[in-house]
Short mmCIF file of C-alpha atoms in Angstrom, two decimals:
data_model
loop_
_atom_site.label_atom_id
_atom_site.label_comp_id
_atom_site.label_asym_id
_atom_site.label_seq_id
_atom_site.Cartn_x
_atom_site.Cartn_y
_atom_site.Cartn_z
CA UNK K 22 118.39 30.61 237.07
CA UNK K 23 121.51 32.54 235.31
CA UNK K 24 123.23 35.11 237.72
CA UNK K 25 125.10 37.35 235.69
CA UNK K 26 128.24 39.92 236.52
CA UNK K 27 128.76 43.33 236.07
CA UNK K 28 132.66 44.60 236.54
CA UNK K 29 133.59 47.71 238.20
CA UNK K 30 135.33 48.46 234.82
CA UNK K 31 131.67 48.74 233.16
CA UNK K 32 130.99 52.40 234.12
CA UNK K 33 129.65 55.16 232.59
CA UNK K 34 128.81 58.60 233.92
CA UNK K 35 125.63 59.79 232.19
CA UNK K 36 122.31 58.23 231.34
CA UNK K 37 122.48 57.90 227.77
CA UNK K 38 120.56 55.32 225.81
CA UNK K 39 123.17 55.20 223.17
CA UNK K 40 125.63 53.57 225.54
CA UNK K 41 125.86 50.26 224.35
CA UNK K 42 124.74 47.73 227.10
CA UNK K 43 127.47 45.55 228.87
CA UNK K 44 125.21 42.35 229.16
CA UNK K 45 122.23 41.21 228.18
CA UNK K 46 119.83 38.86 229.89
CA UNK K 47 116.22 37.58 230.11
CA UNK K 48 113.36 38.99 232.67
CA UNK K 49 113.61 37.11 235.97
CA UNK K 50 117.75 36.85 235.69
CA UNK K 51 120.07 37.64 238.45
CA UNK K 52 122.37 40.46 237.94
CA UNK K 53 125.63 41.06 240.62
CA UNK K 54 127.37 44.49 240.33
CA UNK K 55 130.90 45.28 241.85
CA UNK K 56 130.94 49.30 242.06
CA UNK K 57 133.33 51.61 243.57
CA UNK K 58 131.88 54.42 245.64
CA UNK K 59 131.09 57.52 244.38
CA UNK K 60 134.44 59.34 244.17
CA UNK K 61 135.26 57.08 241.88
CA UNK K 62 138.05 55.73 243.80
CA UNK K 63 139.27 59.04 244.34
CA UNK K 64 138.66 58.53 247.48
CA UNK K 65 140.35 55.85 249.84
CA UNK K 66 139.89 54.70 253.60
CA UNK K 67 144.04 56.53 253.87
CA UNK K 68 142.59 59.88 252.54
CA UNK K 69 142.35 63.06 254.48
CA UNK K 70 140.76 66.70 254.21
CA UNK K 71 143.01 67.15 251.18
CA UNK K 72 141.49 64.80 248.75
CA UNK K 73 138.29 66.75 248.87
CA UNK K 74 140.44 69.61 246.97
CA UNK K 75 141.63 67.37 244.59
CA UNK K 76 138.58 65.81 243.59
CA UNK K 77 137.31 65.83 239.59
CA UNK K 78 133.67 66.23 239.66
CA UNK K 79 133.34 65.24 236.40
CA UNK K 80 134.32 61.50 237.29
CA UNK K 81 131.67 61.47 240.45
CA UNK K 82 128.86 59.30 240.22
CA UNK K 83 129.16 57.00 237.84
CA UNK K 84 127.04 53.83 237.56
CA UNK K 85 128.01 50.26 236.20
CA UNK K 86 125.79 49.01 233.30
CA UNK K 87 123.70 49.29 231.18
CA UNK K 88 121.82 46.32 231.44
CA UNK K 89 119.37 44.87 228.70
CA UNK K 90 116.69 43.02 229.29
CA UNK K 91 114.73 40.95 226.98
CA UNK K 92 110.94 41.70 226.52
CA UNK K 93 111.24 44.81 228.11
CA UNK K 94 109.56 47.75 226.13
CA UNK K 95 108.63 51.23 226.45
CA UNK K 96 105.72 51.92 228.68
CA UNK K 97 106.46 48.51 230.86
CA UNK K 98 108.06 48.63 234.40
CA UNK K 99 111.28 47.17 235.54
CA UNK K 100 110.80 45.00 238.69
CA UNK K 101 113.90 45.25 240.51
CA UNK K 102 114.30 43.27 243.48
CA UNK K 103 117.19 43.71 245.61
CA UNK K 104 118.66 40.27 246.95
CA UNK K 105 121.70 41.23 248.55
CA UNK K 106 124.20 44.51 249.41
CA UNK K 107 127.37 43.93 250.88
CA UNK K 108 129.81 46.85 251.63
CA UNK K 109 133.73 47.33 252.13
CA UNK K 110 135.31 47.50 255.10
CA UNK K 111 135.39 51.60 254.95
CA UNK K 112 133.30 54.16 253.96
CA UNK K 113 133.28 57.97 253.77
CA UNK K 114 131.08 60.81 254.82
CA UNK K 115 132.16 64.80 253.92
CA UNK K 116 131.10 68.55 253.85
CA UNK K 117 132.03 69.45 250.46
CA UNK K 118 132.15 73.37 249.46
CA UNK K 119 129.33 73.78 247.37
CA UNK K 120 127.34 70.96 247.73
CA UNK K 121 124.66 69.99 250.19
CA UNK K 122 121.14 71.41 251.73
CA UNK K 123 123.66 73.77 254.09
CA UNK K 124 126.75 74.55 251.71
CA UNK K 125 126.21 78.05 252.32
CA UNK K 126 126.77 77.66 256.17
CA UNK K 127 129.27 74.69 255.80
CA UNK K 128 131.97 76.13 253.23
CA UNK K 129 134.79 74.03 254.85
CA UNK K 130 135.44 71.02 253.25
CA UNK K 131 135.74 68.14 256.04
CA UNK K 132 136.67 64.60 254.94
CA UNK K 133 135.45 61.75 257.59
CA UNK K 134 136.05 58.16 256.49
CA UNK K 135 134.63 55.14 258.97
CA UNK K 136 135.03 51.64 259.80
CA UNK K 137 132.76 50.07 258.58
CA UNK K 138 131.59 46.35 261.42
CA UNK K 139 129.80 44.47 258.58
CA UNK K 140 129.51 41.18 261.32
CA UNK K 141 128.08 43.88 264.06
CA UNK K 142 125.75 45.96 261.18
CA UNK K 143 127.00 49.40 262.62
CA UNK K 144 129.56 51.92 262.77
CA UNK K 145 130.73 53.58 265.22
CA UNK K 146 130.48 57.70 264.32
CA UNK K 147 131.92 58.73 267.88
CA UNK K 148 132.94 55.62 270.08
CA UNK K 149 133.71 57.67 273.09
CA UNK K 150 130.34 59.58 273.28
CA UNK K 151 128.73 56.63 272.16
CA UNK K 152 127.34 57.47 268.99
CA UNK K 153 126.75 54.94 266.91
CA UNK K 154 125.22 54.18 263.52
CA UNK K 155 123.50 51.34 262.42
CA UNK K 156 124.53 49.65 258.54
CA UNK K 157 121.61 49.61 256.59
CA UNK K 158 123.50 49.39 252.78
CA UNK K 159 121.72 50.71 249.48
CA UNK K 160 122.78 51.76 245.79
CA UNK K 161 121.86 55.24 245.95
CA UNK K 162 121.91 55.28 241.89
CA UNK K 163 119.62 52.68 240.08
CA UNK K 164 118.20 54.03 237.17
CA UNK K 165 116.58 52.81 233.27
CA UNK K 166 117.81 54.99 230.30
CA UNK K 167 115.45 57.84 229.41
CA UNK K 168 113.94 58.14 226.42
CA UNK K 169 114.91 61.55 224.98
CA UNK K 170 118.14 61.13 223.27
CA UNK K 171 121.41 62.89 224.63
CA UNK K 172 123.70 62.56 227.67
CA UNK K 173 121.60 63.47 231.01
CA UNK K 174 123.82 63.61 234.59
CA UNK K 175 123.91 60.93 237.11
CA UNK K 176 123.63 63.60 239.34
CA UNK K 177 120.09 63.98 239.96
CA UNK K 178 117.13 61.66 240.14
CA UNK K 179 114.53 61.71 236.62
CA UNK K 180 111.33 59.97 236.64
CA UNK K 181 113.38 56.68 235.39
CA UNK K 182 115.23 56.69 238.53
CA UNK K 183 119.02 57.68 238.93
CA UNK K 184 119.85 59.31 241.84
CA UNK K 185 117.15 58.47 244.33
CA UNK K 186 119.27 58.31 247.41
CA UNK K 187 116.31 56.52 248.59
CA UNK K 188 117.89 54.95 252.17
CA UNK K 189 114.75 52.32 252.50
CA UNK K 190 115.91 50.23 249.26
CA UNK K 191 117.84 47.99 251.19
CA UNK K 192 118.09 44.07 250.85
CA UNK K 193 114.97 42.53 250.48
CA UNK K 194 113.11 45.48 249.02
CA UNK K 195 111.21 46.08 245.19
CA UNK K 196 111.93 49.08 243.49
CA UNK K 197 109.97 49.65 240.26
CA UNK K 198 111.01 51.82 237.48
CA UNK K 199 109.30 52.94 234.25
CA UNK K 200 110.57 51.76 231.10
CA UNK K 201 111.38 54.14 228.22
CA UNK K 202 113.22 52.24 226.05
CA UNK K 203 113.77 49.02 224.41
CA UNK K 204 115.67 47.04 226.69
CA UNK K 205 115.26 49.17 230.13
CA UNK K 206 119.21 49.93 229.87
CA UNK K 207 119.52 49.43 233.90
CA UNK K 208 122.31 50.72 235.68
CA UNK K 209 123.34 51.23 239.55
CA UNK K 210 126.10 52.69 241.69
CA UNK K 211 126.68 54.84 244.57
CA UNK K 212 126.89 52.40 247.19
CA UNK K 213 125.51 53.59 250.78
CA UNK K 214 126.27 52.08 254.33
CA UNK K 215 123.84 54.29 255.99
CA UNK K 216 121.86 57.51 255.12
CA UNK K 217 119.06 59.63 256.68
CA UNK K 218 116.19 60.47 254.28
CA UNK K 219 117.18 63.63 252.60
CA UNK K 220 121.01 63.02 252.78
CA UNK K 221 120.99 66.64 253.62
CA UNK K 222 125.28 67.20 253.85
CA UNK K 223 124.93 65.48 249.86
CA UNK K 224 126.93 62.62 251.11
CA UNK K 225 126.49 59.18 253.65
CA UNK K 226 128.22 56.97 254.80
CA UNK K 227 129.77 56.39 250.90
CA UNK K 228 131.08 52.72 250.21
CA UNK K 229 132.13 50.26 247.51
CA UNK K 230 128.96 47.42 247.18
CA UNK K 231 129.04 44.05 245.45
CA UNK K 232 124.88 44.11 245.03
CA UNK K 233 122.85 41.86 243.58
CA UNK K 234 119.64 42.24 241.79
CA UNK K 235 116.68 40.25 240.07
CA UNK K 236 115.61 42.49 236.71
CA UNK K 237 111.88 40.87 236.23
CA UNK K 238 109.89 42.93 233.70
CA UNK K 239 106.36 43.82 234.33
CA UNK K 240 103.51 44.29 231.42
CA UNK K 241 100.49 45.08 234.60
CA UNK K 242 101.82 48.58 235.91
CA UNK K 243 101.16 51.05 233.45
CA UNK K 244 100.71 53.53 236.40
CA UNK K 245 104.30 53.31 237.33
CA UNK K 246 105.26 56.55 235.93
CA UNK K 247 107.74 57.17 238.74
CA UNK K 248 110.40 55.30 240.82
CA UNK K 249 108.00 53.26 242.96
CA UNK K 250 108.83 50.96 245.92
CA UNK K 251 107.98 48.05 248.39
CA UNK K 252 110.10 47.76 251.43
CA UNK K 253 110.75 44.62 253.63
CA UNK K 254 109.18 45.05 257.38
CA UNK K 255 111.15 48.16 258.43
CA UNK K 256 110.12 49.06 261.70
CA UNK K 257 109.99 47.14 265.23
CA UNK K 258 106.17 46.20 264.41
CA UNK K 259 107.29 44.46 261.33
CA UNK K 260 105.83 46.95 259.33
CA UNK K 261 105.70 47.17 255.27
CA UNK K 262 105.31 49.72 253.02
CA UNK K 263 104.44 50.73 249.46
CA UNK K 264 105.72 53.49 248.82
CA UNK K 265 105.09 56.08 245.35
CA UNK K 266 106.83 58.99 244.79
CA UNK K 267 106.87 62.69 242.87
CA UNK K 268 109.78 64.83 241.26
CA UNK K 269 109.66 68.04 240.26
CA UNK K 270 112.32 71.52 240.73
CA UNK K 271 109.41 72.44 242.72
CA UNK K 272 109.06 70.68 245.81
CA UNK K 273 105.41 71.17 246.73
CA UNK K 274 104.53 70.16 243.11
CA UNK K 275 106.76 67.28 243.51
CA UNK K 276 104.95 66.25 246.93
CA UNK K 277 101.34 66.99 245.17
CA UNK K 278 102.76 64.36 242.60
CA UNK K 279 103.75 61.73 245.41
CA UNK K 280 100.18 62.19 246.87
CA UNK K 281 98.32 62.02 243.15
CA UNK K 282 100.80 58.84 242.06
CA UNK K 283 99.68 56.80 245.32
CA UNK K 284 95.94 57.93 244.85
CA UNK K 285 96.35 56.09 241.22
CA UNK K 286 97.85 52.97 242.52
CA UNK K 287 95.30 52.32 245.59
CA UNK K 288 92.56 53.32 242.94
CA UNK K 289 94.31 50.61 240.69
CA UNK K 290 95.42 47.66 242.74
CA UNK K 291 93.06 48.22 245.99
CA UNK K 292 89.69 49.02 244.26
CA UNK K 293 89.23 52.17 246.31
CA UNK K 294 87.76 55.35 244.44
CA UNK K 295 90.18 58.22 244.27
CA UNK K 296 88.16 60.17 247.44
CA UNK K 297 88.86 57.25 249.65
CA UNK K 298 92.40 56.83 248.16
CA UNK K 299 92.57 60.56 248.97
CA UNK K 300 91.65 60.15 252.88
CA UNK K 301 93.34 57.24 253.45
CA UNK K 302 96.88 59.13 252.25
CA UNK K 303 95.49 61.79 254.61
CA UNK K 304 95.22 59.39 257.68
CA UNK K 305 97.81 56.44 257.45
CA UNK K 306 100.33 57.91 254.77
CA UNK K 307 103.78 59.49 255.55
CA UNK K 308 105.28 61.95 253.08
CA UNK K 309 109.41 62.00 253.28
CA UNK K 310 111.98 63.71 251.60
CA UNK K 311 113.90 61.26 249.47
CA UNK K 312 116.28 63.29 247.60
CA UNK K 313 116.73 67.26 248.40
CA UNK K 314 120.32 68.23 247.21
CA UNK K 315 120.46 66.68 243.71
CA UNK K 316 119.55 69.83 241.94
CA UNK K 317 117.32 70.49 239.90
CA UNK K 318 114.87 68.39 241.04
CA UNK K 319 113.38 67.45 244.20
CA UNK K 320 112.18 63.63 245.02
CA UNK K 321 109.20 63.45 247.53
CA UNK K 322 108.09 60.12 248.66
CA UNK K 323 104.36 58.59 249.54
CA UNK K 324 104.57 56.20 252.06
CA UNK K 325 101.66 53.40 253.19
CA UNK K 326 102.05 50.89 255.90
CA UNK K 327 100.65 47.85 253.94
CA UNK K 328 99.22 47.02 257.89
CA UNK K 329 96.01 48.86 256.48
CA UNK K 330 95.03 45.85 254.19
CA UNK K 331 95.59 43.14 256.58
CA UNK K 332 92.23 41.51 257.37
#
């Protein structure tokens, strides 16, 4: 199977399906990205407080891509399995004025940059109290091109993806996007040693990544109308889940849509009429907050132990 490469220096900082794609490969291909972290490189394990002044939004965010993909066509989904995630050696965490669920209480801008024990899977956030966080790496942007024509920020998440900040898309896990144009475009960034769901300062623990990816496209999930989800066994029972999600500026209508989009796919793929769908979300499903500072839109998330099926 061809593994392909996509160079830090193939970045672009909008979702735009005029952006001409940087490679081109067939469904089922291997795809490794080398990204910066978020700043851009701004950013480096020497700065302090003062780089936060001196940052350029404009170049924040960007994602390396786009990625083509033969057969795939609007209305498919993109099957996007994630193989590997490796992060520097450093990363970066900060209160920046502004930004975040809190900005209004936290208007000092505090730069905190770790070391990053890739052998050990942590880093320490306060050796001498003890506090210590465990590495669990993710692109917090992976995204298709929409369909409506234009330049659209990488700032927040769309129904194609973009910036989920979704922390349980780790090695080993499927996301699933919805395609909108010929091609899928796919592009991803924003590298992530660790984040809690919510990522409620607006930044982690921000890295470079090398990822790697398997772009498979899919013709049997015409439900997939949202980033969707399957995670590797996540908890100490060796749990999976499936997870759906919903988007929307307003957050209850975006967890109503994270609730209706799982109802469709156990009514699709587990037989179940929509009333059973509806109880079992009631009784074994856990609704999280995926993305919350990425305005305008909110990105609730439908989770379901796959447990429940096993006979």
């Amino acid at each position: 199977m061809s593994i392909h490469a996509v160079h830090r220096a193939h970045n672009h900082l909008a979702w735009d399906n005029s952006i001409p794609p940087v490679i081109t490969i067939k469904s089922g291909e291997t795809v490794s990205f080398d990204c910066l972290d978020a700043s851009n490189g701004q950013i480096t394990a020497d700065s302090d407080d003062s780089a936060l002044a001196a940052l350029d939004f404009a170049r924040l965010d960007q994602v390396n891509g786009p990625v083509y993909v033969d057969g795939a066509e609007p209305g498919d989904t993109l099957q996007i399995d994630v193989l590997s995630i490796e992060t520097a050696d450093w990363g970066w965490t900060a209160t920046i004025s502004g930004f975040g669920l809190l900005h209004d209480e936290f208007a000092t801008q505090t730069l905190k940059t770790w070391k990053l024990d890739r052998r050990g899977g942590f880093a320490w956030f306060d050796e001498a109290k003890g506090i210590k966080i465990p590495l669990r790496p993710f692109c917090g942007e992976m995204g298709v091109a929409r369909a409506a024509k234009g330049a659209f920020s990488t700032i927040p998440p769309y129904h194609t993806g973009g910036n989920i900040d979704t922390r349980h898309v780790v090695a080993g896990s499927t996301l699933y996007l919805p395609v909108e144009v010929k091609g899928a475009l796919f592009s991803c960034g924003d590298g992530h040693a660790a984040q809690g769901d919510g990522e409620v300062c607006g930044t982690a623990i921000e890295t470079p990544v090398k990822a790697t990816f398997r772009l498979t496209v899919r013709k049997d999930k015409p439900y997939t109308k949202t980033p969707h989800f399957k995670t590797p066994p996540v908890t100490v029972q060796g749990e999976e889940y499936y997870c759906t999600s919903g988007l929307d500026p307003d957050i209850k209508e975006a967890t109503r849509a994270a609730v209706r989009n799982m109802i469709e796919f156990l009514f699709l793929e587990k037989n179940l009429t929509r009333t059973e769908a509806y109880m079992l979300c009631s009784v074994a499903g856990d609704l999280r907050m995926h993305e919350v500072v990425d305005m305008p839109n909110f990105l609730i998330g439908m989770m379901l132990p796959m447990s429940v099926f096993e006979k």
